[in-house]
Amino acid sequence: MKIQVLGPLSAAVNGMSIVPTAGKPRQILALLALYPGRVVPVPTLMEEIWGTELPQSALTTLQTYILQLRRRLGTAMGPGAPGAAKDVLATRHGGYLLQIPSEAVDVREYERLVTQGQQARDEDEQAAGAYRAALDLWQGPALVDVRVGPILSIEVMRLEESRLVTRERRIDADLRLGRHVEVIAELTDLIARHPQHEGLHSQAMVALYRSGRQAAALGVYHRLRSRLIEELGVEPAPQLQRLHHAMLAVDPKLDILRGPRRSSTFDLYAA
């Protein structure tokens, strides 16, 4: 079985999709897929589907959805595997679980590659490659074609935040490798999508400055500062203010591509 949640929900056995068309069974499959090999309690599944207002037939209806998923699973597995669907989508005391290897779900491979990037330490090329491979697993917003309830919505938010952080880390590695021109277009898109994200703005400033576009780099800062003051009544973070002053002073440290490694470009002028 191969399951993808980093984008549209996809789950196939022997090349045959087992993803149901009905909304609630899709939610169940998605939630179980996020925890391969772990029991998801019945109350958690019910909360995901119905929230806090459970119908009187909630347990019976949930069991029906599980049965429908097992039928699709059994059809895909074929007649030579009697009873195997119950072994894969198994019932346990108080809940259900998908008994599949964790690597069968794309999010686990994504997390493995992110960890590999984090552990690369001073090997920027290796780190950038691991982060890029992790991001390449994404086929769109997480579970983009699944109606999400209160449980899945938290998981989707967590995954999307992780995706953004991973992009930041990959861009930091690329900047240390001298790929400032290559990341400008990506950063332009990112700061448009995240107009108050100071870390991304610091990356855009550094990329533009090192590409010989000092005025554009300073323009990024001034637009962010105006937005923060107007919308939140605050000044940019001290690191960003020091980065701005360094650009005005044409600080030679800004041109160093391979200096002492910091956790992010945002901390280039951390106190």
mmCIF file of C-alpha atoms in Angstrom:
data_model
loop_
_atom_site.group_PDB
_atom_site.id
_atom_site.type_symbol
_atom_site.label_atom_id
_atom_site.label_comp_id
_atom_site.label_asym_id
_atom_site.label_seq_id
_atom_site.Cartn_x
_atom_site.Cartn_y
_atom_site.Cartn_z
ATOM 1 C CA MET A 1 0.000 0.000 0.000
ATOM 2 C CA LYS A 2 1.144 3.513 -0.857
ATOM 3 C CA ILE A 3 -0.587 6.529 0.673
ATOM 4 C CA GLN A 4 -0.071 10.202 -0.127
ATOM 5 C CA VAL A 5 -1.410 13.007 2.058
ATOM 6 C CA LEU A 6 0.970 15.780 0.943
ATOM 7 C CA GLY A 7 -1.459 17.015 -1.678
ATOM 8 C CA PRO A 8 -4.639 15.235 -2.822
ATOM 9 C CA LEU A 9 -5.372 12.089 -0.813
ATOM 10 C CA SER A 10 -4.142 9.023 -2.651
ATOM 11 C CA ALA A 11 -4.099 5.427 -1.432
ATOM 12 C CA ALA A 12 -3.492 2.472 -3.708
ATOM 13 C CA VAL A 13 -3.044 -1.271 -3.292
ATOM 14 C CA ASN A 14 -1.669 -3.236 -6.248
ATOM 15 C CA GLY A 15 -2.155 -0.117 -8.326
ATOM 16 C CA MET A 16 -5.881 0.140 -7.479
ATOM 17 C CA SER A 17 -7.188 3.164 -5.610
ATOM 18 C CA ILE A 18 -8.994 2.502 -2.338
ATOM 19 C CA VAL A 19 -9.927 6.145 -1.725
ATOM 20 C CA PRO A 20 -13.723 6.421 -1.324
ATOM 21 C CA THR A 21 -15.669 9.179 -3.052
ATOM 22 C CA ALA A 22 -17.877 9.912 -0.024
ATOM 23 C CA GLY A 23 -16.572 12.658 2.246
ATOM 24 C CA LYS A 24 -16.701 11.076 5.706
ATOM 25 C CA PRO A 25 -14.995 7.780 4.772
ATOM 26 C CA ARG A 26 -12.271 9.877 3.111
ATOM 27 C CA GLN A 27 -11.773 11.714 6.391
ATOM 28 C CA ILE A 28 -11.432 8.415 8.247
ATOM 29 C CA LEU A 29 -8.892 7.070 5.772
ATOM 30 C CA ALA A 30 -6.881 10.302 5.908
ATOM 31 C CA LEU A 31 -6.798 10.346 9.694
ATOM 32 C CA LEU A 32 -5.788 6.692 9.951
ATOM 33 C CA ALA A 33 -3.102 7.249 7.305
ATOM 34 C CA LEU A 34 -1.488 9.990 9.360
ATOM 35 C CA TYR A 35 -0.893 7.487 12.182
ATOM 36 C CA PRO A 36 0.251 4.256 10.492
ATOM 37 C CA GLY A 37 0.565 1.415 12.973
ATOM 38 C CA ARG A 38 -1.113 3.416 15.747
ATOM 39 C CA VAL A 39 -4.599 3.035 17.144
ATOM 40 C CA VAL A 40 -6.868 6.007 16.483
ATOM 41 C CA PRO A 41 -9.547 5.987 19.231
ATOM 42 C CA VAL A 42 -13.203 5.835 18.247
ATOM 43 C CA PRO A 43 -13.971 9.174 20.016
ATOM 44 C CA THR A 44 -11.239 10.863 17.947
ATOM 45 C CA LEU A 45 -12.680 9.509 14.711
ATOM 46 C CA MET A 46 -16.164 10.616 15.748
ATOM 47 C CA GLU A 47 -14.984 14.093 16.662
ATOM 48 C CA GLU A 48 -13.281 14.441 13.299
ATOM 49 C CA ILE A 49 -16.449 13.471 11.430
ATOM 50 C CA TRP A 50 -19.175 15.122 13.499
ATOM 51 C CA GLY A 51 -17.444 17.541 15.858
ATOM 52 C CA THR A 52 -19.118 17.793 19.268
ATOM 53 C CA GLU A 53 -22.659 17.135 18.035
ATOM 54 C CA LEU A 54 -22.768 13.379 17.555
ATOM 55 C CA PRO A 55 -25.834 11.769 16.006
ATOM 56 C CA GLN A 56 -27.472 8.945 17.961
ATOM 57 C CA SER A 57 -26.318 6.478 15.325
ATOM 58 C CA ALA A 58 -22.700 7.700 15.400
ATOM 59 C CA LEU A 59 -21.085 4.408 16.431
ATOM 60 C CA THR A 60 -23.112 2.330 13.987
ATOM 61 C CA THR A 61 -22.428 4.784 11.171
ATOM 62 C CA LEU A 62 -18.698 4.799 11.940
ATOM 63 C CA GLN A 63 -18.648 1.004 11.810
ATOM 64 C CA THR A 64 -20.393 1.187 8.430
ATOM 65 C CA TYR A 65 -17.713 3.531 7.116
ATOM 66 C CA ILE A 66 -14.987 1.177 8.349
ATOM 67 C CA LEU A 67 -16.748 -1.722 6.610
ATOM 68 C CA GLN A 68 -16.890 0.257 3.364
ATOM 69 C CA LEU A 69 -13.163 0.975 3.563
ATOM 70 C CA ARG A 70 -12.408 -2.694 4.229
ATOM 71 C CA ARG A 71 -14.457 -3.717 1.206
ATOM 72 C CA ARG A 72 -12.505 -1.380 -1.046
ATOM 73 C CA LEU A 73 -9.282 -2.639 0.503
ATOM 74 C CA GLY A 74 -10.318 -6.270 0.053
ATOM 75 C CA THR A 75 -11.228 -5.711 -3.599
ATOM 76 C CA ALA A 76 -7.844 -4.145 -4.291
ATOM 77 C CA MET A 77 -5.996 -6.924 -2.452
ATOM 78 C CA GLY A 78 -7.781 -9.577 -4.494
ATOM 79 C CA PRO A 79 -9.536 -12.863 -3.717
ATOM 80 C CA GLY A 80 -6.300 -14.616 -2.823
ATOM 81 C CA ALA A 81 -6.078 -12.734 0.452
ATOM 82 C CA PRO A 82 -9.144 -13.754 2.485
ATOM 83 C CA GLY A 83 -9.513 -11.866 5.731
ATOM 84 C CA ALA A 84 -6.463 -9.752 4.968
ATOM 85 C CA ALA A 85 -8.462 -6.522 4.780
ATOM 86 C CA LYS A 86 -9.369 -6.924 8.457
ATOM 87 C CA ASP A 87 -5.700 -7.451 9.240
ATOM 88 C CA VAL A 88 -4.675 -4.252 7.445
ATOM 89 C CA LEU A 89 -7.555 -2.061 8.661
ATOM 90 C CA ALA A 90 -7.656 -3.644 12.073
ATOM 91 C CA THR A 91 -9.980 -3.276 15.027
ATOM 92 C CA ARG A 92 -8.388 -2.789 18.409
ATOM 93 C CA HIS A 93 -9.873 -2.117 21.834
ATOM 94 C CA GLY A 94 -11.332 1.347 21.609
ATOM 95 C CA GLY A 95 -10.286 2.158 18.060
ATOM 96 C CA TYR A 96 -8.922 1.244 14.643
ATOM 97 C CA LEU A 97 -5.524 1.305 12.961
ATOM 98 C CA LEU A 98 -3.866 0.819 9.598
ATOM 99 C CA GLN A 99 -1.289 -1.924 10.017
ATOM 100 C CA ILE A 100 1.124 -0.747 7.366
ATOM 101 C CA PRO A 101 4.799 0.251 7.478
ATOM 102 C CA SER A 102 5.264 3.924 8.307
ATOM 103 C CA GLU A 103 7.285 4.396 5.103
ATOM 104 C CA ALA A 104 4.171 3.539 3.090
ATOM 105 C CA VAL A 105 2.880 7.054 3.856
ATOM 106 C CA ASP A 106 4.604 9.971 2.121
ATOM 107 C CA VAL A 107 4.564 12.193 5.203
ATOM 108 C CA ARG A 108 6.895 9.797 7.017
ATOM 109 C CA GLU A 109 9.393 9.940 4.124
ATOM 110 C CA TYR A 110 9.075 13.726 4.188
ATOM 111 C CA GLU A 111 9.857 13.826 7.912
ATOM 112 C CA ARG A 112 12.827 11.487 7.431
ATOM 113 C CA LEU A 113 14.327 13.743 4.758
ATOM 114 C CA VAL A 114 13.769 16.861 6.872
ATOM 115 C CA THR A 115 15.607 15.212 9.761
ATOM 116 C CA GLN A 116 18.409 14.273 7.373
ATOM 117 C CA GLY A 117 18.694 17.909 6.342
ATOM 118 C CA GLN A 118 18.801 19.075 9.944
ATOM 119 C CA GLN A 119 21.539 16.579 10.762
ATOM 120 C CA ALA A 120 23.707 17.664 7.820
ATOM 121 C CA ARG A 121 24.988 20.495 10.048
ATOM 122 C CA ASP A 122 27.782 22.316 8.164
ATOM 123 C CA GLU A 123 27.272 20.363 4.921
ATOM 124 C CA ASP A 124 25.083 22.918 3.163
ATOM 125 C CA GLU A 125 24.947 21.068 -0.160
ATOM 126 C CA GLN A 126 23.772 17.917 1.570
ATOM 127 C CA ALA A 127 21.255 19.844 3.669
ATOM 128 C CA ALA A 128 19.847 21.687 0.656
ATOM 129 C CA GLY A 129 19.508 18.405 -1.246
ATOM 130 C CA ALA A 130 17.663 16.693 1.599
ATOM 131 C CA TYR A 131 15.292 19.620 2.095
ATOM 132 C CA ARG A 132 14.665 19.843 -1.662
ATOM 133 C CA ALA A 133 13.870 16.126 -1.858
ATOM 134 C CA ALA A 134 11.471 16.493 1.085
ATOM 135 C CA LEU A 135 9.673 19.405 -0.556
ATOM 136 C CA ASP A 136 9.453 17.559 -3.876
ATOM 137 C CA LEU A 137 7.136 15.045 -2.202
ATOM 138 C CA TRP A 138 4.432 17.708 -1.941
ATOM 139 C CA GLN A 139 1.824 17.651 -4.718
ATOM 140 C CA GLY A 140 -0.186 20.606 -3.395
ATOM 141 C CA PRO A 141 -1.651 21.687 -0.036
ATOM 142 C CA ALA A 142 -1.932 18.771 2.413
ATOM 143 C CA LEU A 143 -5.182 16.790 1.985
ATOM 144 C CA VAL A 144 -6.423 19.451 -0.412
ATOM 145 C CA ASP A 145 -9.361 17.302 -1.607
ATOM 146 C CA VAL A 146 -10.513 16.115 1.824
ATOM 147 C CA ARG A 147 -13.092 17.890 3.959
ATOM 148 C CA VAL A 148 -11.268 18.366 7.244
ATOM 149 C CA GLY A 149 -12.852 18.375 10.678
ATOM 150 C CA PRO A 150 -11.324 19.600 13.957
ATOM 151 C CA ILE A 151 -8.666 16.870 14.170
ATOM 152 C CA LEU A 152 -7.493 16.886 10.563
ATOM 153 C CA SER A 153 -7.489 20.681 10.435
ATOM 154 C CA ILE A 154 -4.846 20.721 13.196
ATOM 155 C CA GLU A 155 -2.777 18.135 11.340
ATOM 156 C CA VAL A 156 -3.017 20.077 8.077
ATOM 157 C CA MET A 157 -1.909 23.286 9.839
ATOM 158 C CA ARG A 158 1.037 21.433 11.378
ATOM 159 C CA LEU A 159 2.103 19.993 8.026
ATOM 160 C CA GLU A 160 1.799 23.316 6.189
ATOM 161 C CA GLU A 161 3.829 25.082 8.883
ATOM 162 C CA SER A 162 6.483 22.377 8.623
ATOM 163 C CA ARG A 163 6.531 22.816 4.852
ATOM 164 C CA LEU A 164 7.146 26.556 5.189
ATOM 165 C CA VAL A 165 9.921 26.068 7.759
ATOM 166 C CA THR A 166 11.562 23.479 5.513
ATOM 167 C CA ARG A 167 11.484 25.922 2.593
ATOM 168 C CA GLU A 168 13.131 28.551 4.802
ATOM 169 C CA ARG A 169 15.875 26.121 5.798
ATOM 170 C CA ARG A 170 16.477 25.075 2.198
ATOM 171 C CA ILE A 171 16.678 28.703 1.077
ATOM 172 C CA ASP A 172 19.130 29.457 3.899
ATOM 173 C CA ALA A 173 21.341 26.621 2.689
ATOM 174 C CA ASP A 174 21.068 27.874 -0.895
ATOM 175 C CA LEU A 175 22.038 31.392 0.189
ATOM 176 C CA ARG A 176 25.110 30.052 1.973
ATOM 177 C CA LEU A 177 25.998 28.219 -1.255
ATOM 178 C CA GLY A 178 25.839 31.447 -3.269
ATOM 179 C CA ARG A 179 22.544 30.735 -5.037
ATOM 180 C CA HIS A 180 21.087 34.151 -4.242
ATOM 181 C CA VAL A 181 19.920 34.913 -7.800
ATOM 182 C CA GLU A 182 18.191 31.543 -8.099
ATOM 183 C CA VAL A 183 15.994 32.054 -5.020
ATOM 184 C CA ILE A 184 14.770 35.605 -5.703
ATOM 185 C CA ALA A 185 11.650 34.576 -7.651
ATOM 186 C CA GLU A 186 10.679 32.002 -5.035
ATOM 187 C CA LEU A 187 11.142 34.507 -2.211
ATOM 188 C CA THR A 188 9.142 37.155 -4.063
ATOM 189 C CA ASP A 189 6.234 34.726 -4.190
ATOM 190 C CA LEU A 190 6.673 33.693 -0.551
ATOM 191 C CA ILE A 191 6.705 37.211 0.901
ATOM 192 C CA ALA A 192 3.595 38.027 -1.135
ATOM 193 C CA ARG A 193 1.864 35.014 0.421
ATOM 194 C CA HIS A 194 3.236 35.718 3.927
ATOM 195 C CA PRO A 195 3.358 39.532 4.107
ATOM 196 C CA GLN A 196 4.262 39.711 7.823
ATOM 197 C CA HIS A 197 6.852 36.902 7.896
ATOM 198 C CA GLU A 198 10.085 38.617 8.933
ATOM 199 C CA GLY A 199 12.327 35.610 8.325
ATOM 200 C CA LEU A 200 11.294 35.330 4.682
ATOM 201 C CA HIS A 201 11.726 39.074 4.227
ATOM 202 C CA SER A 202 15.256 38.897 5.636
ATOM 203 C CA GLN A 203 16.066 36.145 3.132
ATOM 204 C CA ALA A 204 14.652 38.222 0.268
ATOM 205 C CA MET A 205 16.711 41.224 1.379
ATOM 206 C CA VAL A 206 19.942 39.214 1.491
ATOM 207 C CA ALA A 207 19.250 37.519 -1.857
ATOM 208 C CA LEU A 208 18.570 40.859 -3.574
ATOM 209 C CA TYR A 209 21.526 42.612 -1.929
ATOM 210 C CA ARG A 210 23.975 39.889 -2.952
ATOM 211 C CA SER A 211 22.562 40.059 -6.482
ATOM 212 C CA GLY A 212 23.552 43.713 -6.745
ATOM 213 C CA ARG A 213 20.044 45.023 -6.095
ATOM 214 C CA GLN A 214 20.564 47.068 -2.936
ATOM 215 C CA ALA A 215 17.644 49.433 -3.622
ATOM 216 C CA ALA A 216 15.248 46.518 -4.084
ATOM 217 C CA ALA A 217 16.517 44.924 -0.863
ATOM 218 C CA LEU A 218 15.905 48.151 1.058
ATOM 219 C CA GLY A 219 12.469 48.446 -0.553
ATOM 220 C CA VAL A 220 11.522 45.028 0.856
ATOM 221 C CA TYR A 221 12.399 46.260 4.342
ATOM 222 C CA HIS A 222 10.487 49.525 4.043
ATOM 223 C CA ARG A 223 7.335 47.825 2.761
ATOM 224 C CA LEU A 224 7.446 45.303 5.600
ATOM 225 C CA ARG A 225 8.062 48.029 8.191
ATOM 226 C CA SER A 226 5.137 50.091 6.914
ATOM 227 C CA ARG A 227 2.876 47.051 7.000
ATOM 228 C CA LEU A 228 3.868 46.052 10.534
ATOM 229 C CA ILE A 229 3.384 49.580 11.862
ATOM 230 C CA GLU A 230 0.054 50.033 10.104
ATOM 231 C CA GLU A 231 -1.433 46.635 10.904
ATOM 232 C CA LEU A 232 0.156 45.731 14.244
ATOM 233 C CA GLY A 233 1.665 48.940 15.580
ATOM 234 C CA VAL A 234 5.132 47.378 15.950
ATOM 235 C CA GLU A 235 8.582 47.864 14.448
ATOM 236 C CA PRO A 236 10.447 45.013 12.722
ATOM 237 C CA ALA A 237 12.474 42.709 14.958
ATOM 238 C CA PRO A 238 15.899 43.972 16.109
ATOM 239 C CA GLN A 239 17.699 41.447 13.863
ATOM 240 C CA LEU A 240 15.916 42.827 10.825
ATOM 241 C CA GLN A 241 16.615 46.422 11.822
ATOM 242 C CA ARG A 242 20.326 45.622 12.176
ATOM 243 C CA LEU A 243 20.273 43.884 8.782
ATOM 244 C CA HIS A 244 18.744 47.034 7.283
ATOM 245 C CA HIS A 245 21.397 49.277 8.847
ATOM 246 C CA ALA A 246 24.137 46.916 7.642
ATOM 247 C CA MET A 247 22.867 47.252 4.076
ATOM 248 C CA LEU A 248 22.826 51.046 4.354
ATOM 249 C CA ALA A 249 26.424 50.894 5.610
ATOM 250 C CA VAL A 250 27.430 48.341 2.930
ATOM 251 C CA ASP A 251 28.752 46.018 5.642
ATOM 252 C CA PRO A 252 31.299 43.590 4.094
ATOM 253 C CA LYS A 253 29.902 40.811 6.283
ATOM 254 C CA LEU A 254 26.835 40.735 4.043
ATOM 255 C CA ASP A 255 28.972 39.463 1.181
ATOM 256 C CA ILE A 256 30.310 36.493 3.122
ATOM 257 C CA LEU A 257 28.620 33.417 1.731
ATOM 258 C CA ARG A 258 30.329 30.847 3.904
ATOM 259 C CA GLY A 259 30.768 32.362 7.330
ATOM 260 C CA PRO A 260 30.022 30.794 10.706
ATOM 261 C CA ARG A 261 26.783 28.932 10.290
ATOM 262 C CA ARG A 262 23.684 30.444 11.906
ATOM 263 C CA SER A 263 20.308 28.783 12.278
ATOM 264 C CA SER A 264 18.826 31.135 9.672
ATOM 265 C CA THR A 265 19.469 34.235 7.588
ATOM 266 C CA PHE A 266 17.094 36.020 9.950
ATOM 267 C CA ASP A 267 19.767 35.633 12.643
ATOM 268 C CA LEU A 268 22.588 37.016 10.511
ATOM 269 C CA TYR A 269 22.652 40.078 12.780
ATOM 270 C CA ALA A 270 21.292 38.483 15.948
ATOM 271 C CA ALA A 271 22.569 40.060 19.146
#
